PDB file of C-alpha atoms in Angstrom:
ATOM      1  CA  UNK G   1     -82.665  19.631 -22.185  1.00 84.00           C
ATOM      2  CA  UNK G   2     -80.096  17.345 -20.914  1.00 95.00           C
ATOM      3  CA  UNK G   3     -81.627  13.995 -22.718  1.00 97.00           C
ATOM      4  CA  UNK G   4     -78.434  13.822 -24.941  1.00 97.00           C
ATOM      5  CA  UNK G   5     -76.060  13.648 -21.812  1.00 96.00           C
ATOM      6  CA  UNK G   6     -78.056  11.286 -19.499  1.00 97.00           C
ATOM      7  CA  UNK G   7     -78.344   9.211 -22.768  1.00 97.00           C
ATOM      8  CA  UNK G   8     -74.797   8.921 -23.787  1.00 97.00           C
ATOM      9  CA  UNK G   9     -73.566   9.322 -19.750  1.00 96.00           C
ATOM     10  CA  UNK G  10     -75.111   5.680 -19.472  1.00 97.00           C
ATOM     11  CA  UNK G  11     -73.441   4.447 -22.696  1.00 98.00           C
ATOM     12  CA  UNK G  12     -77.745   4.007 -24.509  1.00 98.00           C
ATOM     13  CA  UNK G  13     -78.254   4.344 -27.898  1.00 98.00           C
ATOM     14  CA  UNK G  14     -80.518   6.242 -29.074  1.00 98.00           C
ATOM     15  CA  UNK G  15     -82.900   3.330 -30.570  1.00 98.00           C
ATOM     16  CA  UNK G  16     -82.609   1.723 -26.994  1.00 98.00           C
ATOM     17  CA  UNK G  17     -83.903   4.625 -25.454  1.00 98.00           C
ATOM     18  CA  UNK G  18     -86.763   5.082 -27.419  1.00 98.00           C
ATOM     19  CA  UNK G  19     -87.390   1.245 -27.144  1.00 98.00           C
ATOM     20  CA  UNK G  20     -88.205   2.160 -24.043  1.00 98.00           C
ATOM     21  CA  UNK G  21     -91.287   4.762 -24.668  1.00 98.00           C
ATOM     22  CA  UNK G  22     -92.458   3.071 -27.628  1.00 98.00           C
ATOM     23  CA  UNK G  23     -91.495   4.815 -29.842  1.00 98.00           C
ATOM     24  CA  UNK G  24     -89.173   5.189 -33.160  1.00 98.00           C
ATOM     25  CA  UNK G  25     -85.583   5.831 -33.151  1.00 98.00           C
ATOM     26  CA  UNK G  26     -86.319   8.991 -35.256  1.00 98.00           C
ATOM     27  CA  UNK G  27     -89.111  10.788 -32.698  1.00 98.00           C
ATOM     28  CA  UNK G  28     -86.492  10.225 -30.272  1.00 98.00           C
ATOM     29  CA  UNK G  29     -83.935  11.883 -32.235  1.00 98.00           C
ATOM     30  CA  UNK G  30     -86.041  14.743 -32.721  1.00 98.00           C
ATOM     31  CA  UNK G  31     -86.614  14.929 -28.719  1.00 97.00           C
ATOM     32  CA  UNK G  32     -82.845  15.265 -28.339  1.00 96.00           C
ATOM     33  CA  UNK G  33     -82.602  17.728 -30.878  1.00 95.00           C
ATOM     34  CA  UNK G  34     -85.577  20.039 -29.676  1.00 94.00           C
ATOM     35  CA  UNK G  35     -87.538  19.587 -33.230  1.00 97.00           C
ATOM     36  CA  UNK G  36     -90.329  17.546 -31.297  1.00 97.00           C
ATOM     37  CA  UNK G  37     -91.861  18.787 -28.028  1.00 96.00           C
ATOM     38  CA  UNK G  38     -91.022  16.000 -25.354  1.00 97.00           C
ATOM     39  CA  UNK G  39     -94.638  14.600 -23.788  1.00 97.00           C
ATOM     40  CA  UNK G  40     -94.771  14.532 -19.905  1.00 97.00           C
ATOM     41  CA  UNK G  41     -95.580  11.090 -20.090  1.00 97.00           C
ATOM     42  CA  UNK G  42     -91.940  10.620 -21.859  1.00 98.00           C
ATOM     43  CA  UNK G  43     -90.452  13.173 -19.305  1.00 97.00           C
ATOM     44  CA  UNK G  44     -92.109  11.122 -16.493  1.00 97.00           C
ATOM     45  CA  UNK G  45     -90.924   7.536 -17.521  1.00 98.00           C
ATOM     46  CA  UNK G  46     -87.203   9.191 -18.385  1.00 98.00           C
ATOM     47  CA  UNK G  47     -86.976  10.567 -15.190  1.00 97.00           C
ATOM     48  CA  UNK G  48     -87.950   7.212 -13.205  1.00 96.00           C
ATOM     49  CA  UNK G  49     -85.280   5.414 -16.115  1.00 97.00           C
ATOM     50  CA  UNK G  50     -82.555   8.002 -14.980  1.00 97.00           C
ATOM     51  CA  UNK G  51     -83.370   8.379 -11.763  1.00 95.00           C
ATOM     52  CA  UNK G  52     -83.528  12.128 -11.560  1.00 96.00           C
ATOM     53  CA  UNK G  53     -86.468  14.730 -11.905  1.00 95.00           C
ATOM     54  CA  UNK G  54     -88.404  16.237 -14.372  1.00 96.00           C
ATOM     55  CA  UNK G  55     -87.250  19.239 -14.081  1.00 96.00           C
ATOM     56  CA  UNK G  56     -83.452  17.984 -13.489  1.00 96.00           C
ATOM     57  CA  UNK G  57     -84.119  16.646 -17.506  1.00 96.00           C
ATOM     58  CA  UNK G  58     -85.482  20.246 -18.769  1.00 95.00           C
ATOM     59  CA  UNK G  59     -82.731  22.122 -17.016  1.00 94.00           C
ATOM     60  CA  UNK G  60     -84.508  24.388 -14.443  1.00 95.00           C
ATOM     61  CA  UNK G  61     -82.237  22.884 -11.677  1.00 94.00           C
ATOM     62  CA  UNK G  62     -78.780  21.509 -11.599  1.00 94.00           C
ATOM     63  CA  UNK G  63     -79.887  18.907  -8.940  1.00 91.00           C
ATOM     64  CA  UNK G  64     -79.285  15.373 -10.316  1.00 92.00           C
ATOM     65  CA  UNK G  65     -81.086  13.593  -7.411  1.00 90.00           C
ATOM     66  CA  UNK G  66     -84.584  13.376  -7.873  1.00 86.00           C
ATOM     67  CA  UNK G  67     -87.234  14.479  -5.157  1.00 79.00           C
ATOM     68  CA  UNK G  68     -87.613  12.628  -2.015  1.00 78.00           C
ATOM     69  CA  UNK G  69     -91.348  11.102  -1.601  1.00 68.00           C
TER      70      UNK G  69
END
């Protein structure tokens, strides 16, 4: 997954980012780190955040632009 490098790319901590899902600093850590399974929800409202897709985030395309509507 490429949360790490969108993350830092933007200059976010890692408390900001998980600020913005609700969530603890710690979960988020452990979403980065692949110890936690990422829930679409999250993977939805990162993608929006970042601008990019889903599947841009989990690394089945190299394709930072998202999809157009």
């Amino acid at each position: 997954m490429r949360l790490k490098d969108l993350r830092e790319d933007r200059d976010l901590t890692q408390r900001e980012v998980a600020d913005l899902l609700h969530i603890k600093q710690n979960t988020y850590s452990q979403y980065e780190n692949g110890q936690r399974q990422i829930p679409v929800s999250a993977l939805v409202v990162l993608a929006r955040f970042y601008n990019t897709s889903v599947d841009y985030i989990l690394g089945e395309t190299d394709q930072i632009k998202p999809y157009q509507k």
